[in-house]
mmCIF file of C-alpha atoms and ligand atoms in Angstrom:
data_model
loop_
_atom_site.group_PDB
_atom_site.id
_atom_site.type_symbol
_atom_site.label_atom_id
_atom_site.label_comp_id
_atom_site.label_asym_id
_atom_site.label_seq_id
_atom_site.Cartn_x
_atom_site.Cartn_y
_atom_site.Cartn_z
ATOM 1 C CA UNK A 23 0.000 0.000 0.000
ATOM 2 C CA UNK A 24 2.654 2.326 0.830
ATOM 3 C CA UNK A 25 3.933 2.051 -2.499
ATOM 4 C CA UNK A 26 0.625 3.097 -4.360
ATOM 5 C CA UNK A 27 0.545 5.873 -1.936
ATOM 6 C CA UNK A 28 3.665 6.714 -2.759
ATOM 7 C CA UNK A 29 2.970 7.436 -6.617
ATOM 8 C CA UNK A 30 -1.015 7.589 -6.562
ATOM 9 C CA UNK A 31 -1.550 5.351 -8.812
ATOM 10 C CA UNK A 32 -5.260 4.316 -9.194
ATOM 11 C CA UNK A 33 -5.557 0.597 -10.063
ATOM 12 C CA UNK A 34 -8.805 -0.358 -11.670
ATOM 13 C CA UNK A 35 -9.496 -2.157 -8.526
ATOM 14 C CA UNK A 36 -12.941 -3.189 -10.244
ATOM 15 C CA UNK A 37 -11.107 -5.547 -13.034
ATOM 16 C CA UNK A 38 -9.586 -7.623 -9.711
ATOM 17 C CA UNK A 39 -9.140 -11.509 -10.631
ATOM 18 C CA UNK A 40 -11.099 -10.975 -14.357
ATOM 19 C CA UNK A 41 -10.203 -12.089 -17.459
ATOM 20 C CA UNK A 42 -9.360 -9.577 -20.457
ATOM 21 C CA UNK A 43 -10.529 -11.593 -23.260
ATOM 22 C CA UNK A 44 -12.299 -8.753 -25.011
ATOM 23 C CA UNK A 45 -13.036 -5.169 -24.108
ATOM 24 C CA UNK A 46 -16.353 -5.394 -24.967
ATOM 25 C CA UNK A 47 -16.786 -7.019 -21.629
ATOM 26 C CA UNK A 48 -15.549 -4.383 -19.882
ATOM 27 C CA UNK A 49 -17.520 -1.066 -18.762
ATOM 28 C CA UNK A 50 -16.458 1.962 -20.336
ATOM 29 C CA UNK A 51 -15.126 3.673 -16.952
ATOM 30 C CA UNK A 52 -12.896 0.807 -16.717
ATOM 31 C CA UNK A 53 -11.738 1.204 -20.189
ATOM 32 C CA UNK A 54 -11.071 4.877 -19.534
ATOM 33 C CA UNK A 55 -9.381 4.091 -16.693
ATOM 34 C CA UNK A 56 -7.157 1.754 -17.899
ATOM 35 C CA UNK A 57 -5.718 4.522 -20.368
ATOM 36 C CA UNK A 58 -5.445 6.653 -17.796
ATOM 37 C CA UNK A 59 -3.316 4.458 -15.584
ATOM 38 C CA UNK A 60 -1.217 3.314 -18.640
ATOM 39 C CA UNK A 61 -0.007 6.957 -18.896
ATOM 40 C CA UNK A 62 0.880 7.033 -15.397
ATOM 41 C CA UNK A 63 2.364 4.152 -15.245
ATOM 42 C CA UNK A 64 4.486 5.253 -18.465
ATOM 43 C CA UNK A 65 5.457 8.428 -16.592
ATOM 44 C CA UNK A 66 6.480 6.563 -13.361
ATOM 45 C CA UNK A 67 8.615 4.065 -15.108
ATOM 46 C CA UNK A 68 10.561 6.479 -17.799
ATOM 47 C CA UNK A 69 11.021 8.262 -13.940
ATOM 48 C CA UNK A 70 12.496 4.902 -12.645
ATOM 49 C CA UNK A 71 10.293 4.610 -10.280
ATOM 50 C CA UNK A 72 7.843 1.543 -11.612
ATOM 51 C CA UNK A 73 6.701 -0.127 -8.148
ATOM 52 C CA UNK A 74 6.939 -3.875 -8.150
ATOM 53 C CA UNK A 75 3.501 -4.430 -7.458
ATOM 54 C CA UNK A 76 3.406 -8.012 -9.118
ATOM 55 C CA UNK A 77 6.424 -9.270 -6.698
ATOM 56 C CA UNK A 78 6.105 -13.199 -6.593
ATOM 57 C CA UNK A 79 3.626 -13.334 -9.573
ATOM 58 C CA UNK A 80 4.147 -15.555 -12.166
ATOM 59 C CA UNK A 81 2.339 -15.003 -15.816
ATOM 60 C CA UNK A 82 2.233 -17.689 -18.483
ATOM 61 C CA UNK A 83 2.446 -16.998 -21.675
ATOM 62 C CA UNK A 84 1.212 -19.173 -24.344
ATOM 63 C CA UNK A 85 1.282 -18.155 -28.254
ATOM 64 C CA UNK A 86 0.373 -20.333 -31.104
ATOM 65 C CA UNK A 87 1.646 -17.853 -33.419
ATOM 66 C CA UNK A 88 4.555 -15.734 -33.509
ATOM 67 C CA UNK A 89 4.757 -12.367 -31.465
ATOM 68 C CA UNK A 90 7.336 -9.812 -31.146
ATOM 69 C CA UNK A 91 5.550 -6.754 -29.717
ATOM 70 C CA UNK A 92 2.680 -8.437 -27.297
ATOM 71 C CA UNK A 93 5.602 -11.406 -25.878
ATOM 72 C CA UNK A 94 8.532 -8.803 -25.317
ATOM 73 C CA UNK A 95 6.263 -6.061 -23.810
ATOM 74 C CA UNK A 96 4.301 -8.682 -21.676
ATOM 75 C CA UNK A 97 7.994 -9.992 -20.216
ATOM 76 C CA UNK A 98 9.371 -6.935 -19.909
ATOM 77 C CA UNK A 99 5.693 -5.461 -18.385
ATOM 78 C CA UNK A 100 5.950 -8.023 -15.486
ATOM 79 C CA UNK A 101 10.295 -7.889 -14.876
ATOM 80 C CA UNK A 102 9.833 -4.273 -14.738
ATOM 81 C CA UNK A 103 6.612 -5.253 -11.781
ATOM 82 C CA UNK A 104 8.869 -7.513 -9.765
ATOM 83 C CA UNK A 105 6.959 -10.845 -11.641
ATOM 84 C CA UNK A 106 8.132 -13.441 -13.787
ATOM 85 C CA UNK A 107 7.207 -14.178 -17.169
ATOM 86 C CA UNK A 108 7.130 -17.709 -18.774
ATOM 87 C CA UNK A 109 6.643 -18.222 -22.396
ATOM 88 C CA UNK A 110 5.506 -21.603 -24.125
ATOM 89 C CA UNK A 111 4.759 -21.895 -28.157
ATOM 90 C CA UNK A 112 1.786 -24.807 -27.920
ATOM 91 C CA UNK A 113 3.443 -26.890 -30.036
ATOM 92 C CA UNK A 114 5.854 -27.602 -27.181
ATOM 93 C CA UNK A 115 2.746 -27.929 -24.748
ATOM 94 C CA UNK A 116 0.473 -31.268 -24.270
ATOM 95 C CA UNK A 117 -2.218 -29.181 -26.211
ATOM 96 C CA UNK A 118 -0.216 -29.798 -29.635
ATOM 97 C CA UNK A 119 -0.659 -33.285 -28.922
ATOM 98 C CA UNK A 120 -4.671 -33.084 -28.429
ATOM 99 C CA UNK A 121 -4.682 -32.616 -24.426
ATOM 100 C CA UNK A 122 -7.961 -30.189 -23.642
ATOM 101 C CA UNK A 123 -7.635 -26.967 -23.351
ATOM 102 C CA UNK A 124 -9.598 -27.584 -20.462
ATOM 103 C CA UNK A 125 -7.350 -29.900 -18.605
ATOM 104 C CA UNK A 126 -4.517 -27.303 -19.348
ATOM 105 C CA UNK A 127 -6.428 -24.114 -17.913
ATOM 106 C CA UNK A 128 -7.194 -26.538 -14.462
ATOM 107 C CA UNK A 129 -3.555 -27.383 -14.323
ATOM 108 C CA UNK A 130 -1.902 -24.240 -15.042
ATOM 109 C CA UNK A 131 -3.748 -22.429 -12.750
ATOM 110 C CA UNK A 132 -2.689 -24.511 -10.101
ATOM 111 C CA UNK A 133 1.042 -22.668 -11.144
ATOM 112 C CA UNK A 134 0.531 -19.224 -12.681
ATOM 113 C CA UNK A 135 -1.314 -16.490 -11.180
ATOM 114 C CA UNK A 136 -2.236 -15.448 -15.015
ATOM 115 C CA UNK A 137 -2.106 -16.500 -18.404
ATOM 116 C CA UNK A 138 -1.516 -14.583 -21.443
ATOM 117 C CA UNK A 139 -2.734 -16.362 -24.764
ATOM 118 C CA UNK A 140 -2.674 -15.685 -28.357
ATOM 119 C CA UNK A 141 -4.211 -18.473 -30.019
ATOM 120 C CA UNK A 142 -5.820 -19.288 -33.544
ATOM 121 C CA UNK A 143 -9.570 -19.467 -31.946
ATOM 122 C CA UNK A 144 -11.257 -17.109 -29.616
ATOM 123 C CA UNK A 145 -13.514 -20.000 -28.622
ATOM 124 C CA UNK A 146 -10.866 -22.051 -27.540
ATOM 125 C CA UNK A 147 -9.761 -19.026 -25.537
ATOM 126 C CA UNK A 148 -13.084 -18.450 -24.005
ATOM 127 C CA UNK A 149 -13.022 -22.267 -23.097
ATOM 128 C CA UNK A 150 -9.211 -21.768 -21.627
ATOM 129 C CA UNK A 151 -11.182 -19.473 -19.452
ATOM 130 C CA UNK A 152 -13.870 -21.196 -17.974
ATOM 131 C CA UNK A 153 -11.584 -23.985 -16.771
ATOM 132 C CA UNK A 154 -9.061 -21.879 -15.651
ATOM 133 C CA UNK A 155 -9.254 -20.695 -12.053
ATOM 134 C CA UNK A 156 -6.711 -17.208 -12.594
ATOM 135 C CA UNK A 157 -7.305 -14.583 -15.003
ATOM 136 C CA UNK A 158 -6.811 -14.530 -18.589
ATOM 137 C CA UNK A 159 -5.341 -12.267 -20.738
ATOM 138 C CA UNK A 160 -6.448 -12.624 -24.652
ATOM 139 C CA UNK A 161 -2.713 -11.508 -26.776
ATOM 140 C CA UNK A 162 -4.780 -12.049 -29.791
ATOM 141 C CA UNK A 163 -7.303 -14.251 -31.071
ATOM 142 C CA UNK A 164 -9.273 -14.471 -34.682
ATOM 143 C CA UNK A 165 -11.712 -11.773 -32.914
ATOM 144 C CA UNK A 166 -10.190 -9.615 -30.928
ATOM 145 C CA UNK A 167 -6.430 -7.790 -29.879
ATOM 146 C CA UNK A 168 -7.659 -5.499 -26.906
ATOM 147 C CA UNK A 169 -4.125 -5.063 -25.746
ATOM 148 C CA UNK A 170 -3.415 -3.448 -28.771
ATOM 149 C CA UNK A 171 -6.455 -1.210 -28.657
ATOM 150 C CA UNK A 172 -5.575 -0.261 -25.158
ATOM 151 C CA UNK A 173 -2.460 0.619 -26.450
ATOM 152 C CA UNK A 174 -3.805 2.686 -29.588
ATOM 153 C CA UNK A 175 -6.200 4.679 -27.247
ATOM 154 C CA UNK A 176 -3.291 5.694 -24.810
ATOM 155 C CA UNK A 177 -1.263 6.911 -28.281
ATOM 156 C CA UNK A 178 -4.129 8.856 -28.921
ATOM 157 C CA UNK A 179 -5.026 10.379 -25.650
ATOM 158 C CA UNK A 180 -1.071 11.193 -24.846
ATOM 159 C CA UNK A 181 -0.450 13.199 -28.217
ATOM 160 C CA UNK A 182 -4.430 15.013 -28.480
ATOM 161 C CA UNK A 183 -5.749 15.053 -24.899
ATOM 162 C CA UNK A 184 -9.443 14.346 -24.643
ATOM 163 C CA UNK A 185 -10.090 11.111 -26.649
ATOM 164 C CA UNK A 186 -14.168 11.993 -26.757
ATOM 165 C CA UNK A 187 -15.406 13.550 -29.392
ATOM 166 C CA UNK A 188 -12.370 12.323 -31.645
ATOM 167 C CA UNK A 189 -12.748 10.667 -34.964
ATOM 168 C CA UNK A 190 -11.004 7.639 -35.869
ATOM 169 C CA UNK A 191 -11.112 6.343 -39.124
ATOM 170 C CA UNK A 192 -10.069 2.095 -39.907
ATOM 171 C CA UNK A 193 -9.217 1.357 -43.531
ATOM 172 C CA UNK A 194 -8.810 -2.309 -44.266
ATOM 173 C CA UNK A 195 -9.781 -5.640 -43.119
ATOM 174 C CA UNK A 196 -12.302 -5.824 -41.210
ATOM 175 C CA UNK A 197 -10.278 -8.410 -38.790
ATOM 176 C CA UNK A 198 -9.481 -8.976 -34.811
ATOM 177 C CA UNK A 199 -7.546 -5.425 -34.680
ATOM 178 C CA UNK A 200 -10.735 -3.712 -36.110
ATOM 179 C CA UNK A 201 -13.454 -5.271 -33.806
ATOM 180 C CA UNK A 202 -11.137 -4.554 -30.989
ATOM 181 C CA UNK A 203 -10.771 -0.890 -31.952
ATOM 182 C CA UNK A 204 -13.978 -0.339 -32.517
ATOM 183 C CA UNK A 205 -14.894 -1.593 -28.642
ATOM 184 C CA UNK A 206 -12.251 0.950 -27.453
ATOM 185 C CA UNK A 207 -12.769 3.832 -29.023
ATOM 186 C CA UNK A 208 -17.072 2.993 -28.338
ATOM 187 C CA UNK A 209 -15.833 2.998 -24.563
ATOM 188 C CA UNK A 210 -14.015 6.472 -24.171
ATOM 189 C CA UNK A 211 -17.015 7.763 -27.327
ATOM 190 C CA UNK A 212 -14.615 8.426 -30.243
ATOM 191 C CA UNK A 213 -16.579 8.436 -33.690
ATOM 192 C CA UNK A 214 -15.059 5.295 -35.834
ATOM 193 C CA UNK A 215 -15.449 4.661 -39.300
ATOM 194 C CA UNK A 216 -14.481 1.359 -40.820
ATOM 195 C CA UNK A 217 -13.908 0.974 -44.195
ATOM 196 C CA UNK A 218 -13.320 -2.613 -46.031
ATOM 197 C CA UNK A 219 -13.939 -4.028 -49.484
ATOM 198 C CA UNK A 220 -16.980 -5.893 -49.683
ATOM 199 C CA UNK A 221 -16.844 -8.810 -47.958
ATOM 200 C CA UNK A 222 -14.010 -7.903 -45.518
ATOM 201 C CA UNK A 223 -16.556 -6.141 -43.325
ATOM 202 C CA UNK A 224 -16.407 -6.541 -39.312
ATOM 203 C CA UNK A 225 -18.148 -9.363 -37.475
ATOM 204 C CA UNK A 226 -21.822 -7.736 -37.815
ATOM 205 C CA UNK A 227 -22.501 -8.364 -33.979
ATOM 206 C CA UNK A 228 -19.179 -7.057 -32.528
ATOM 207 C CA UNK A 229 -20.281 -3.690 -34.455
ATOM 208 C CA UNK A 230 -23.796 -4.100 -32.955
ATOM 209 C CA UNK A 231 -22.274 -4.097 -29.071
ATOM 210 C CA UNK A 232 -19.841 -1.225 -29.961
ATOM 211 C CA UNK A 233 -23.021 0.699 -31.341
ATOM 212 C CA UNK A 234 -24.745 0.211 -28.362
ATOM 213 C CA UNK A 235 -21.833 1.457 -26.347
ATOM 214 C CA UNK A 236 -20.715 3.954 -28.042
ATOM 215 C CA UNK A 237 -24.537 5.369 -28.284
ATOM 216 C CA UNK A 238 -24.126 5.446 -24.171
ATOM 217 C CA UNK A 239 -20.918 7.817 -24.800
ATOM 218 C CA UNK A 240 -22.444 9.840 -27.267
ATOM 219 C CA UNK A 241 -20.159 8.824 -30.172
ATOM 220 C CA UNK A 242 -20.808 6.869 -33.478
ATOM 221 C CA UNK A 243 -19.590 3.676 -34.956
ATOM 222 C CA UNK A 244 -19.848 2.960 -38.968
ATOM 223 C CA UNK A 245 -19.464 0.586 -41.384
ATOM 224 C CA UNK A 246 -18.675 1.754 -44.796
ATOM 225 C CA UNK A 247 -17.271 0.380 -48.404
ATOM 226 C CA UNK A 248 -15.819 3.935 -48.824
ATOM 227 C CA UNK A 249 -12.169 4.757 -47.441
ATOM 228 C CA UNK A 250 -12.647 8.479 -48.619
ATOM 229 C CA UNK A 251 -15.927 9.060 -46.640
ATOM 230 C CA UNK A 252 -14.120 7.261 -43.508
ATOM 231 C CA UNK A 253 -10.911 9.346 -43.452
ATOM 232 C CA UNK A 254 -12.215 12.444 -44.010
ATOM 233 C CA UNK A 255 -11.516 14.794 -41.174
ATOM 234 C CA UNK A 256 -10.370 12.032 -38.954
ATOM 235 C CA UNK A 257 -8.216 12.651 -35.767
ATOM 236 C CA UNK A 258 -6.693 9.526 -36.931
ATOM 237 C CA UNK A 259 -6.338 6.818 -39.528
ATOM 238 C CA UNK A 260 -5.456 3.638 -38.702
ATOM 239 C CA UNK A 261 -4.659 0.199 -40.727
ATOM 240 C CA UNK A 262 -3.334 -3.452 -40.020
ATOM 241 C CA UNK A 263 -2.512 -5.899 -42.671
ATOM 242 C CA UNK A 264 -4.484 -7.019 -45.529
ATOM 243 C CA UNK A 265 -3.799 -10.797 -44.609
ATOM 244 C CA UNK A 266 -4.023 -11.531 -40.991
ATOM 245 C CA UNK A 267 -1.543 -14.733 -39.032
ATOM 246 C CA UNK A 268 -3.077 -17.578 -40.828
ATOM 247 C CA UNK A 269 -4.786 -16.598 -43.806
ATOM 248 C CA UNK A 270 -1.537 -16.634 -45.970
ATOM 249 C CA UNK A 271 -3.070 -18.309 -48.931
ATOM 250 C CA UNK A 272 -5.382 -16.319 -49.616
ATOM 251 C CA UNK A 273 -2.600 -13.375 -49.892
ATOM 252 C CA UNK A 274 -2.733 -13.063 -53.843
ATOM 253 C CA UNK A 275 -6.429 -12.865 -53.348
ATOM 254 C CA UNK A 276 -6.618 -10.679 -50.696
ATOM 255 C CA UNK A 277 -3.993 -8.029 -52.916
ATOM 256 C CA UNK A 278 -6.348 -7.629 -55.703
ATOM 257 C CA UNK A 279 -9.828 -7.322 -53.484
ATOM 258 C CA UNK A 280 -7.817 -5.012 -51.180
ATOM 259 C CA UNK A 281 -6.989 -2.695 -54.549
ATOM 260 C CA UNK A 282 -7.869 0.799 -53.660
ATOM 261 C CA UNK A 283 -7.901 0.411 -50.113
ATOM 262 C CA UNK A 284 -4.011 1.502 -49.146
ATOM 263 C CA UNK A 285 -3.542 4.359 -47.012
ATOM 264 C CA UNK A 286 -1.420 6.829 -49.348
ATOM 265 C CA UNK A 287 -0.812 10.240 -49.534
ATOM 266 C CA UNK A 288 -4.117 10.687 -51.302
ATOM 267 C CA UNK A 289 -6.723 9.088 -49.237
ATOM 268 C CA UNK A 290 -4.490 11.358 -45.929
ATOM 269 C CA UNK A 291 -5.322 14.515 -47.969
ATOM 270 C CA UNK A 292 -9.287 13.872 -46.987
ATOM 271 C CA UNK A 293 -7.931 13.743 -42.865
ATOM 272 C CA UNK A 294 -7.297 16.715 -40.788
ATOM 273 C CA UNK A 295 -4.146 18.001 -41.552
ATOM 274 C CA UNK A 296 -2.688 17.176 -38.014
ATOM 275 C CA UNK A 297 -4.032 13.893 -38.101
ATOM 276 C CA UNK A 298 -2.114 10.625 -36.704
ATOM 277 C CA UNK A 299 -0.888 7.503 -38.525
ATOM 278 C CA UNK A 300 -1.457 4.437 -36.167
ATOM 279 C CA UNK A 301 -0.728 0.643 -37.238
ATOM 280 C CA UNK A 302 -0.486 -1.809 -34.819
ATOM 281 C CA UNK A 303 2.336 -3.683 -36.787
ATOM 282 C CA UNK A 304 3.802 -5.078 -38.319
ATOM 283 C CA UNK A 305 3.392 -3.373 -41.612
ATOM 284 C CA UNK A 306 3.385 -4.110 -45.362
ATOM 285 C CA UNK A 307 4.915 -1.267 -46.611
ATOM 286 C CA UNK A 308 3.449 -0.236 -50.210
ATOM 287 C CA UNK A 309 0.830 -2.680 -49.613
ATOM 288 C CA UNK A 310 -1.737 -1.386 -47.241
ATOM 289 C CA UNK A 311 -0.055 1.452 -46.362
ATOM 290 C CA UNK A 312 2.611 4.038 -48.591
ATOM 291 C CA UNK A 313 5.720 4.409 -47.143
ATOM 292 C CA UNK A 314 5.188 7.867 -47.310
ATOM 293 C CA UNK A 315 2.760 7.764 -44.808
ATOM 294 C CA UNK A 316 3.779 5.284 -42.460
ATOM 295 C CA UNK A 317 7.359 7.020 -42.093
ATOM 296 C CA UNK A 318 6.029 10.258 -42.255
ATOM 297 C CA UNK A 319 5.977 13.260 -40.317
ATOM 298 C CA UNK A 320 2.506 11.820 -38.613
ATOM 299 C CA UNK A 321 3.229 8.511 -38.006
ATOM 300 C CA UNK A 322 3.239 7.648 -34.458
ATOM 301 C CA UNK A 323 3.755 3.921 -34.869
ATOM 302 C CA UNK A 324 6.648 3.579 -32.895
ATOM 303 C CA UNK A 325 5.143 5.696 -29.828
ATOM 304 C CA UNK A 326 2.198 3.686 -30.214
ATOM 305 C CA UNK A 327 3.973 -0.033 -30.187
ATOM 306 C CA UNK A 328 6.114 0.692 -26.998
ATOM 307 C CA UNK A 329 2.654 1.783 -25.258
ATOM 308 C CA UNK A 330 1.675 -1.819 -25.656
ATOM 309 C CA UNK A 331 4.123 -2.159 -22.471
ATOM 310 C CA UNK A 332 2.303 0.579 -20.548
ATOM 311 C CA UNK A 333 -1.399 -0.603 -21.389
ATOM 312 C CA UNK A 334 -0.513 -4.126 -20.762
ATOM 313 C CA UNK A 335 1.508 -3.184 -16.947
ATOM 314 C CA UNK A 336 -2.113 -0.950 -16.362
ATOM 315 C CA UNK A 337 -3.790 -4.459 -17.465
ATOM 316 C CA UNK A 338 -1.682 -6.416 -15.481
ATOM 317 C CA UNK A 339 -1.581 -4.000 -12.022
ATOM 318 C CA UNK A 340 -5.307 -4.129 -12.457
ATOM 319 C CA UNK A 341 -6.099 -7.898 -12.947
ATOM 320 C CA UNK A 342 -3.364 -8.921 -10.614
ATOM 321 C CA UNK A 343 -1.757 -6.391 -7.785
HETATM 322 N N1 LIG B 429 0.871 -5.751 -32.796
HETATM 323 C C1 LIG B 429 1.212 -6.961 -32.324
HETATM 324 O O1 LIG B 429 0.467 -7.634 -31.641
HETATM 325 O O2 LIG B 429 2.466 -7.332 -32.652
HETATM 326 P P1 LIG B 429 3.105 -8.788 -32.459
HETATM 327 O O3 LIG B 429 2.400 -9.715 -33.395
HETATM 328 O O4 LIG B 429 4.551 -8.601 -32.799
HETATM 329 O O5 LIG B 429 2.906 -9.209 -31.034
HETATM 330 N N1 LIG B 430 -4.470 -8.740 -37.883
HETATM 331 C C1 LIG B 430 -3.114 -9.134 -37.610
HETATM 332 C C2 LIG B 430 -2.596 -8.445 -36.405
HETATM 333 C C3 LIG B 430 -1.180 -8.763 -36.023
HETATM 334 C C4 LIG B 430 -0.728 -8.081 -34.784
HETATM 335 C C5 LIG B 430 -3.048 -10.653 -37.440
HETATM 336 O O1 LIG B 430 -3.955 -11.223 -36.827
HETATM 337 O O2 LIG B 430 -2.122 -11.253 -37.965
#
């Protein structure tokens, strides 16, 4: 305690022993909250003055797909807490040899006091959840990245202030980084625009939920086929990969369908002109976005890939101090 008092940090006390698997599930003060803590926690850390709140913790990390931001940030989010963080691809688990998921969230909890998962299948996620007895953490499913939209939302906040009343615009697929977006900037009522080729459009019901919430905020979430009508006058323009972890053959098909759809110089004219380049990475350059833009004078990308660290320790802090 003396420690919090010491920096005044305010934990989301509320998100105590829960599972992140999608932000959706969350309530929008706790979504705020989290971005606000994320900050601090960023400005207590670069001070060198990070408390090790997660002292004895140990959070297991399991990834069925390759990771450099979300593992390294995650590790280095719970050394720079006082925890321990233990990574394991599945192959070298029992579970790519056909054990349940089920029997692996009983036993690891019996170890870990969290586990971290990015896995092929939000479903089998959800099911690693009800079997497991500690909290956990979703690093990325087919559905949803909320650790990366945490992450976006701090970018935002940090470099325009007030987050409400912002417009965020999505060009692209309509994929796990959207929908998790979307629910984030719903939460602290940013206007979002998504724009996809037809047939790459969001999952119709995770728009539905965001609508609701972001109708409670006051903001607006939209689905269009148009990137011009979604960038223009946006606070921000986002974009993630055409072809997502595991869709690789489809790439050549993806290219053409995706035609018209990169995030150039052209389609940035339609933004405001101090608006902010986000990609959660990593990046295609000259394929859904011009290099031009993405290492540009309003890129933020790196800013917004080391906040990943912050967002995940105001996750973590949350979930587990
Ligand atoms: N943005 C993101 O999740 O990056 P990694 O795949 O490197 O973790
Ligand atoms: N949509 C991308 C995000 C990578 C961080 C994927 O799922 O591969």
């Amino acid at each position: 305690m003396k420690l919090l008092e010491e920096v005044q940090l305010k934990l989301v006390s509320s998100l105590k022993g829960k599972d992140l698997l999608t932000l959706l599930d969350y309530t929008s003060e706790e979504v705020q909250d989290l971005i606000k803590l994320a900050t601090q926690l960023k400005t207590i850390t670069k001070a060198g003055k990070c408390p090790r709140l997660l002292e004895g913790k140990t959070l297991g990390m399991i990834f069925e797909k390759q990771s450099t931001r979300t593992r390294i940030s995650f590790e280095v989010g719970m050394n720079q807490l006082g925890g321990k963080a233990m990574f394991m691809h599945s192959r070298d688990l029992q579970i790519g040899r056909g054990e349940p998921i089920s029997d692996t969230g009983h036993v690891l909890s019996g170890y870990l006091d969290a586990i971290m998962i990015r896995a092929n299948s939000h479903e089998m996620v959800k099911e690693l959840a009800e079997h497991a007895s500690v909290p956990v953490i979703n690093g990325l499913t087919d559905l949803y990245h909320p650790c990366q939209a945490l992450a976006d939302l701090e970018t935002i906040a940090e470099n325009k202030g007030e987050l409400k009343g912002l417009k965020i615009a999505y060009v692209g697929d309509g994929n796990n980084v959207a929908h998790s977006l979307v629910a984030a900037a719903a939460h602290v009522g940013m206007d979002v625009v998504v724009a996809t080729p037809s047939g790459y459009e969001p999952n119709e019901a995770v728009i539905a939920m965001a609508q609701k919430i972001a109708k409670e905020n006051g903001s607006l979430v939209t689905v269009t086929n148009d990137p011009v009508t979604a960038v223009k006058d946006a606070d921000a323009v986002y974009a993630d990969v055409w072809t997502s972890m595991g869709q690789e053959e489809e790439t050549a098909k993806r290219l053409v369908d995706f035609e018209g759809y990169q995030i150039n110089d052209e389609l940035v004219a339609h933004a405001k002109p101090d608006y902010m380049f986000l990609h959660c990475l990593p990046a295609h350059r000259e394929e859904e976005v011009a290099t031009s833009v993405i290492d540009g004078p309003n890129s933020y990308i790196f800013e917004q890939a080391e906040n990943r660290l912050h967002a995940q320790k105001a996750v973590l802090v949350s979930i587990l101090a």
